[in-house]
mmCIF file of N, CA and C in Angstrom:
data_model
loop_
_atom_site.group_PDB
_atom_site.id
_atom_site.type_symbol
_atom_site.label_atom_id
_atom_site.label_comp_id
_atom_site.label_asym_id
_atom_site.label_seq_id
_atom_site.Cartn_x
_atom_site.Cartn_y
_atom_site.Cartn_z
ATOM 1 N N MET A 12 -5.203 -0.360 -11.053
ATOM 2 C CA MET A 12 -4.685 1.080 -10.505
ATOM 3 C C MET A 12 -3.313 0.608 -9.989
ATOM 4 N N GLU A 13 -1.724 1.571 -9.456
ATOM 5 C CA GLU A 13 -0.727 0.769 -9.616
ATOM 6 C C GLU A 13 -0.240 1.294 -7.768
ATOM 7 N N VAL A 14 0.555 0.029 -7.424
ATOM 8 C CA VAL A 14 0.178 0.271 -6.139
ATOM 9 C C VAL A 14 2.250 -0.162 -5.813
ATOM 10 N N VAL A 15 2.248 1.157 -5.555
ATOM 11 C CA VAL A 15 3.932 1.958 -5.404
ATOM 12 C C VAL A 15 4.036 1.054 -3.680
ATOM 13 N N TYR A 16 5.480 0.546 -3.628
ATOM 14 C CA TYR A 16 6.285 0.352 -2.265
ATOM 15 C C TYR A 16 7.492 1.033 -2.185
ATOM 16 N N PHE A 17 7.178 1.278 -0.893
ATOM 17 C CA PHE A 17 8.700 1.932 -0.339
ATOM 18 C C PHE A 17 9.603 1.510 0.430
ATOM 19 N N ALA A 18 10.364 1.386 0.712
ATOM 20 C CA ALA A 18 11.722 1.825 2.109
ATOM 21 C C ALA A 18 11.626 0.267 1.938
ATOM 22 N N TRP A 19 11.165 -0.110 3.040
ATOM 23 C CA TRP A 19 11.335 -2.228 4.214
ATOM 24 C C TRP A 19 10.188 -2.492 3.778
ATOM 25 N N VAL A 20 8.798 -2.064 3.447
ATOM 26 C CA VAL A 20 7.837 -1.682 2.847
ATOM 27 C C VAL A 20 7.921 -2.647 1.109
ATOM 28 N N ARG A 21 8.818 -2.014 0.038
ATOM 29 C CA ARG A 21 9.002 -2.452 -1.228
ATOM 30 C C ARG A 21 9.981 -3.707 -0.885
ATOM 31 N N GLU A 22 11.148 -3.908 0.320
ATOM 32 C CA GLU A 22 12.145 -4.702 0.560
ATOM 33 C C GLU A 22 11.441 -6.237 0.955
ATOM 34 N N ARG A 23 10.101 -5.767 1.785
ATOM 35 C CA ARG A 23 9.705 -6.773 2.068
ATOM 36 C C ARG A 23 8.587 -8.094 1.342
ATOM 37 N N ILE A 24 7.927 -7.285 0.009
ATOM 38 C CA ILE A 24 7.796 -7.743 -0.733
ATOM 39 C C ILE A 24 7.926 -7.655 -2.104
ATOM 40 N N GLY A 25 9.358 -7.086 -2.216
ATOM 41 C CA GLY A 25 9.833 -7.640 -2.932
ATOM 42 C C GLY A 25 10.139 -6.908 -4.860
ATOM 43 N N VAL A 26 8.788 -6.198 -4.914
ATOM 44 C CA VAL A 26 9.362 -5.550 -5.852
ATOM 45 C C VAL A 26 8.676 -4.282 -5.785
ATOM 46 N N PRO A 27 9.049 -2.296 -6.654
ATOM 47 C CA PRO A 27 8.848 -1.641 -6.087
ATOM 48 C C PRO A 27 7.279 -0.987 -6.340
ATOM 49 N N ARG A 28 6.816 -2.051 -7.682
ATOM 50 C CA ARG A 28 5.379 -1.669 -7.716
ATOM 51 C C ARG A 28 4.539 -1.868 -8.496
ATOM 52 N N GLU A 29 3.217 -2.393 -8.666
ATOM 53 C CA GLU A 29 2.503 -3.124 -9.480
ATOM 54 C C GLU A 29 1.250 -2.397 -9.675
ATOM 55 N N SER A 30 0.507 -3.725 -11.013
ATOM 56 C CA SER A 30 -1.008 -3.059 -11.223
ATOM 57 C C SER A 30 -1.330 -4.102 -10.328
ATOM 58 N N VAL A 31 -2.342 -3.805 -10.227
ATOM 59 C CA VAL A 31 -3.226 -4.731 -9.295
ATOM 60 C C VAL A 31 -4.851 -3.900 -9.490
ATOM 61 N N GLU A 32 -5.806 -5.332 -9.583
ATOM 62 C CA GLU A 32 -7.203 -5.031 -10.202
ATOM 63 C C GLU A 32 -7.866 -5.546 -8.898
ATOM 64 N N THR A 33 -8.383 -4.838 -8.158
ATOM 65 C CA THR A 33 -9.222 -4.721 -6.520
ATOM 66 C C THR A 33 -10.397 -4.455 -6.953
ATOM 67 N N GLU A 34 -11.579 -4.615 -5.486
ATOM 68 C CA GLU A 34 -12.617 -4.842 -6.371
ATOM 69 C C GLU A 34 -12.799 -3.766 -4.579
ATOM 70 N N ALA A 35 -11.816 -3.836 -3.772
ATOM 71 C CA ALA A 35 -11.617 -3.348 -2.698
ATOM 72 C C ALA A 35 -11.946 -1.310 -2.592
ATOM 73 N N ALA A 36 -13.212 -1.323 -1.843
ATOM 74 C CA ALA A 36 -13.810 0.497 -1.767
ATOM 75 C C ALA A 36 -12.490 0.900 -0.794
ATOM 76 N N THR A 37 -11.402 0.770 -0.201
ATOM 77 C CA THR A 37 -11.165 1.602 0.406
ATOM 78 C C THR A 37 -9.354 0.514 0.630
ATOM 79 N N VAL A 38 -8.941 1.831 1.184
ATOM 80 C CA VAL A 38 -7.423 1.342 2.059
ATOM 81 C C VAL A 38 -7.408 0.441 1.903
ATOM 82 N N ALA A 39 -7.922 0.524 3.519
ATOM 83 C CA ALA A 39 -8.353 -0.812 4.204
ATOM 84 C C ALA A 39 -8.127 -2.206 3.931
ATOM 85 N N ASP A 40 -9.140 -1.926 2.934
ATOM 86 C CA ASP A 40 -9.950 -2.777 2.863
ATOM 87 C C ASP A 40 -9.056 -3.908 1.108
ATOM 88 N N LEU A 41 -8.075 -2.769 0.047
ATOM 89 C CA LEU A 41 -7.160 -3.055 -0.334
ATOM 90 C C LEU A 41 -5.673 -4.100 0.316
ATOM 91 N N VAL A 42 -5.603 -3.452 1.833
ATOM 92 C CA VAL A 42 -4.131 -4.605 2.615
ATOM 93 C C VAL A 42 -4.940 -5.443 2.565
ATOM 94 N N GLU A 43 -6.395 -5.748 3.244
ATOM 95 C CA GLU A 43 -6.435 -7.367 3.739
ATOM 96 C C GLU A 43 -6.282 -7.926 2.067
ATOM 97 N N GLU A 44 -6.809 -7.105 0.900
ATOM 98 C CA GLU A 44 -6.388 -8.301 -0.101
ATOM 99 C C GLU A 44 -5.777 -8.486 -0.188
ATOM 100 N N LEU A 45 -4.284 -7.977 -0.298
ATOM 101 C CA LEU A 45 -3.166 -7.385 0.113
ATOM 102 C C LEU A 45 -2.390 -8.579 1.025
ATOM 103 N N ARG A 46 -3.074 -8.307 2.020
ATOM 104 C CA ARG A 46 -1.935 -9.752 3.551
ATOM 105 C C ARG A 46 -2.593 -11.061 2.400
ATOM 106 N N GLY A 47 -3.991 -10.775 2.527
ATOM 107 C CA GLY A 47 -4.126 -12.899 1.948
ATOM 108 C C GLY A 47 -3.326 -13.065 0.835
ATOM 109 N N ARG A 48 -2.799 -12.088 0.072
ATOM 110 C CA ARG A 48 -1.890 -12.828 -1.301
ATOM 111 C C ARG A 48 -0.814 -14.022 -0.826
ATOM 112 N N GLU A 49 0.017 -13.728 -0.164
ATOM 113 C CA GLU A 49 1.326 -14.258 -0.004
ATOM 114 C C GLU A 49 1.601 -14.159 1.330
ATOM 115 N N LYS A 50 2.981 -14.985 1.832
ATOM 116 C CA LYS A 50 3.213 -14.530 3.218
ATOM 117 C C LYS A 50 4.329 -12.768 3.432
ATOM 118 N N ARG A 51 4.325 -12.830 1.988
ATOM 119 C CA ARG A 51 5.647 -11.806 1.957
ATOM 120 C C ARG A 51 4.705 -10.157 2.662
ATOM 121 N N TYR A 52 3.031 -9.770 1.668
ATOM 122 C CA TYR A 52 2.606 -9.316 2.275
ATOM 123 C C TYR A 52 1.839 -9.367 3.097
ATOM 124 N N ALA A 53 1.362 -10.611 3.665
ATOM 125 C CA ALA A 53 1.355 -10.870 4.843
ATOM 126 C C ALA A 53 2.179 -9.916 5.800
ATOM 127 N N ALA A 54 3.800 -9.838 5.679
ATOM 128 C CA ALA A 54 4.869 -9.745 6.336
ATOM 129 C C ALA A 54 4.891 -7.896 6.025
ATOM 130 N N ALA A 55 4.670 -7.359 5.234
ATOM 131 C CA ALA A 55 4.832 -6.078 4.712
ATOM 132 C C ALA A 55 3.445 -5.848 5.789
ATOM 133 N N PHE A 56 2.422 -5.382 5.419
ATOM 134 C CA PHE A 56 0.712 -5.066 6.333
ATOM 135 C C PHE A 56 0.533 -5.648 7.433
ATOM 136 N N ALA A 57 2.085 -6.611 8.262
ATOM 137 C CA ALA A 57 1.346 -7.384 9.807
ATOM 138 C C ALA A 57 1.158 -5.750 10.433
ATOM 139 N N ASP A 58 1.529 -4.850 10.455
ATOM 140 C CA ASP A 58 1.572 -3.383 11.552
ATOM 141 C C ASP A 58 1.041 -2.167 10.418
ATOM 142 N N VAL A 59 -0.244 -1.640 10.272
ATOM 143 C CA VAL A 59 0.082 -0.833 9.159
ATOM 144 C C VAL A 59 -0.365 0.427 10.101
ATOM 145 N N SER A 60 -0.162 0.597 11.810
ATOM 146 C CA SER A 60 0.195 1.494 12.193
ATOM 147 C C SER A 60 1.534 2.207 11.459
ATOM 148 N N ALA A 61 2.592 1.106 11.361
ATOM 149 C CA ALA A 61 3.702 1.140 11.135
ATOM 150 C C ALA A 61 3.848 1.768 9.911
ATOM 151 N N LEU A 62 2.705 1.939 9.057
ATOM 152 C CA LEU A 62 2.262 2.187 7.584
ATOM 153 C C LEU A 62 2.143 4.033 7.282
ATOM 154 N N ARG A 63 1.935 4.470 6.763
ATOM 155 C CA ARG A 63 2.094 5.994 5.865
ATOM 156 C C ARG A 63 0.956 4.886 4.626
ATOM 157 N N VAL A 64 0.699 6.106 4.100
ATOM 158 C CA VAL A 64 -0.402 6.140 2.678
ATOM 159 C C VAL A 64 -0.602 6.810 2.022
ATOM 160 N N ALA A 65 -0.424 7.068 0.623
ATOM 161 C CA ALA A 65 -0.727 8.250 -0.478
ATOM 162 C C ALA A 65 -1.334 7.748 -1.335
ATOM 163 N N LEU A 66 -2.733 8.252 -1.484
ATOM 164 C CA LEU A 66 -3.424 8.431 -3.038
ATOM 165 C C LEU A 66 -2.705 9.597 -4.417
ATOM 166 N N ASP A 67 -3.196 9.066 -5.024
ATOM 167 C CA ASP A 67 -1.933 9.231 -6.008
ATOM 168 C C ASP A 67 -1.661 10.662 -5.376
ATOM 169 N N GLN A 68 -0.919 10.636 -4.967
ATOM 170 C CA GLN A 68 0.723 11.464 -4.610
ATOM 171 C C GLN A 68 0.201 12.504 -3.223
ATOM 172 N N GLU A 69 -1.172 11.530 -2.595
ATOM 173 C CA GLU A 69 -1.969 13.069 -1.863
ATOM 174 C C GLU A 69 -2.119 11.739 -0.266
ATOM 175 N N LEU A 70 -1.169 12.681 0.815
ATOM 176 C CA LEU A 70 -1.035 11.489 2.208
ATOM 177 C C LEU A 70 -2.478 11.912 2.102
ATOM 178 N N SER A 71 -2.915 10.260 2.480
ATOM 179 C CA SER A 71 -4.005 10.047 3.022
ATOM 180 C C SER A 71 -3.801 8.870 4.309
ATOM 181 N N GLU A 72 -5.555 8.740 4.641
ATOM 182 C CA GLU A 72 -5.922 7.437 5.848
ATOM 183 C C GLU A 72 -6.266 6.310 4.867
ATOM 184 N N PHE A 73 -6.050 4.960 6.030
ATOM 185 C CA PHE A 73 -6.758 4.062 5.713
ATOM 186 C C PHE A 73 -8.041 3.843 5.449
ATOM 187 N N ASP A 74 -8.681 4.785 5.663
ATOM 188 C CA ASP A 74 -10.240 4.638 5.862
ATOM 189 C C ASP A 74 -10.696 5.502 4.440
ATOM 190 N N ALA A 75 -9.270 6.310 3.670
ATOM 191 C CA ALA A 75 -9.696 6.668 2.362
ATOM 192 C C ALA A 75 -10.409 5.872 0.954
ATOM 193 N N ALA A 76 -11.431 6.420 0.332
ATOM 194 C CA ALA A 76 -12.718 5.458 -0.292
ATOM 195 C C ALA A 76 -11.503 5.880 -1.808
ATOM 196 N N LEU A 77 -11.120 4.472 -2.691
ATOM 197 C CA LEU A 77 -10.391 4.184 -3.379
ATOM 198 C C LEU A 77 -10.434 4.447 -5.264
ATOM 199 N N GLU A 78 -12.195 5.180 -5.072
ATOM 200 C CA GLU A 78 -12.865 5.367 -6.235
ATOM 201 C C GLU A 78 -12.003 6.802 -6.829
ATOM 202 N N GLY A 79 -11.571 6.233 -7.931
ATOM 203 C CA GLY A 79 -11.224 6.692 -9.082
ATOM 204 C C GLY A 79 -10.037 7.073 -8.872
ATOM 205 N N VAL A 80 -9.130 6.864 -7.806
ATOM 206 C CA VAL A 80 -7.740 7.101 -7.604
ATOM 207 C C VAL A 80 -6.640 5.857 -8.786
ATOM 208 N N ARG A 81 -5.801 6.353 -8.933
ATOM 209 C CA ARG A 81 -4.791 5.818 -10.143
ATOM 210 C C ARG A 81 -4.154 4.947 -9.006
ATOM 211 N N GLU A 82 -3.579 5.748 -8.208
ATOM 212 C CA GLU A 82 -2.044 4.959 -7.464
ATOM 213 C C GLU A 82 -2.235 4.989 -6.036
ATOM 214 N N VAL A 83 -1.792 4.663 -5.990
ATOM 215 C CA VAL A 83 -1.700 3.835 -4.217
ATOM 216 C C VAL A 83 -0.238 4.252 -3.763
ATOM 217 N N ALA A 84 0.254 4.392 -2.450
ATOM 218 C CA ALA A 84 1.873 4.313 -2.040
ATOM 219 C C ALA A 84 1.633 3.894 -0.905
ATOM 220 N N PHE A 85 2.338 2.794 -0.362
ATOM 221 C CA PHE A 85 2.512 2.518 0.924
ATOM 222 C C PHE A 85 4.228 3.130 1.306
ATOM 223 N N PHE A 86 4.425 3.436 2.507
ATOM 224 C CA PHE A 86 6.386 3.613 3.056
ATOM 225 C C PHE A 86 5.302 4.076 4.516
ATOM 226 N N PRO A 87 7.140 3.890 4.976
ATOM 227 C CA PRO A 87 7.215 3.498 6.991
ATOM 228 C C PRO A 87 6.916 5.734 7.029
ATOM 229 N N PRO A 88 7.009 6.288 8.289
ATOM 230 C CA PRO A 88 6.640 7.156 8.602
ATOM 231 C C PRO A 88 8.153 8.102 8.278
ATOM 232 N N MET A 89 8.373 9.281 7.944
ATOM 233 C CA MET A 89 9.435 10.034 7.695
ATOM 234 C C MET A 89 9.474 10.703 8.194
ATOM 235 N N THR A 90 10.978 10.658 8.703
ATOM 236 C CA THR A 90 11.710 12.242 9.304
ATOM 237 C C THR A 90 12.526 12.670 8.641
ATOM 238 N N GLY A 91 12.588 14.321 8.632
ATOM 239 C CA GLY A 91 13.273 14.496 8.762
ATOM 240 C C GLY A 91 13.794 15.760 8.692
ATOM 241 N N GLY A 92 14.823 17.183 7.865
ATOM 242 C CA GLY A 92 14.922 18.150 8.406
ATOM 243 C C GLY A 92 15.499 18.868 7.322
#
């Protein structure tokens, strides 16, 4: 699946997107796998309460299942007007 990073998440990890092979069942499982990769991922995912996630461009939750998902995007909460 493709994993996409936006804003400070991208800055901490150092890449805007990557293809990931995973056995994760949920977004939370994927986050744990990514955290275990390197310090830069651990830093980016240190506080998931400061993150939002979208699955195939639909806002989702961290307990959402990944089965059939092609793209996971992580980004900080947005404000707008």
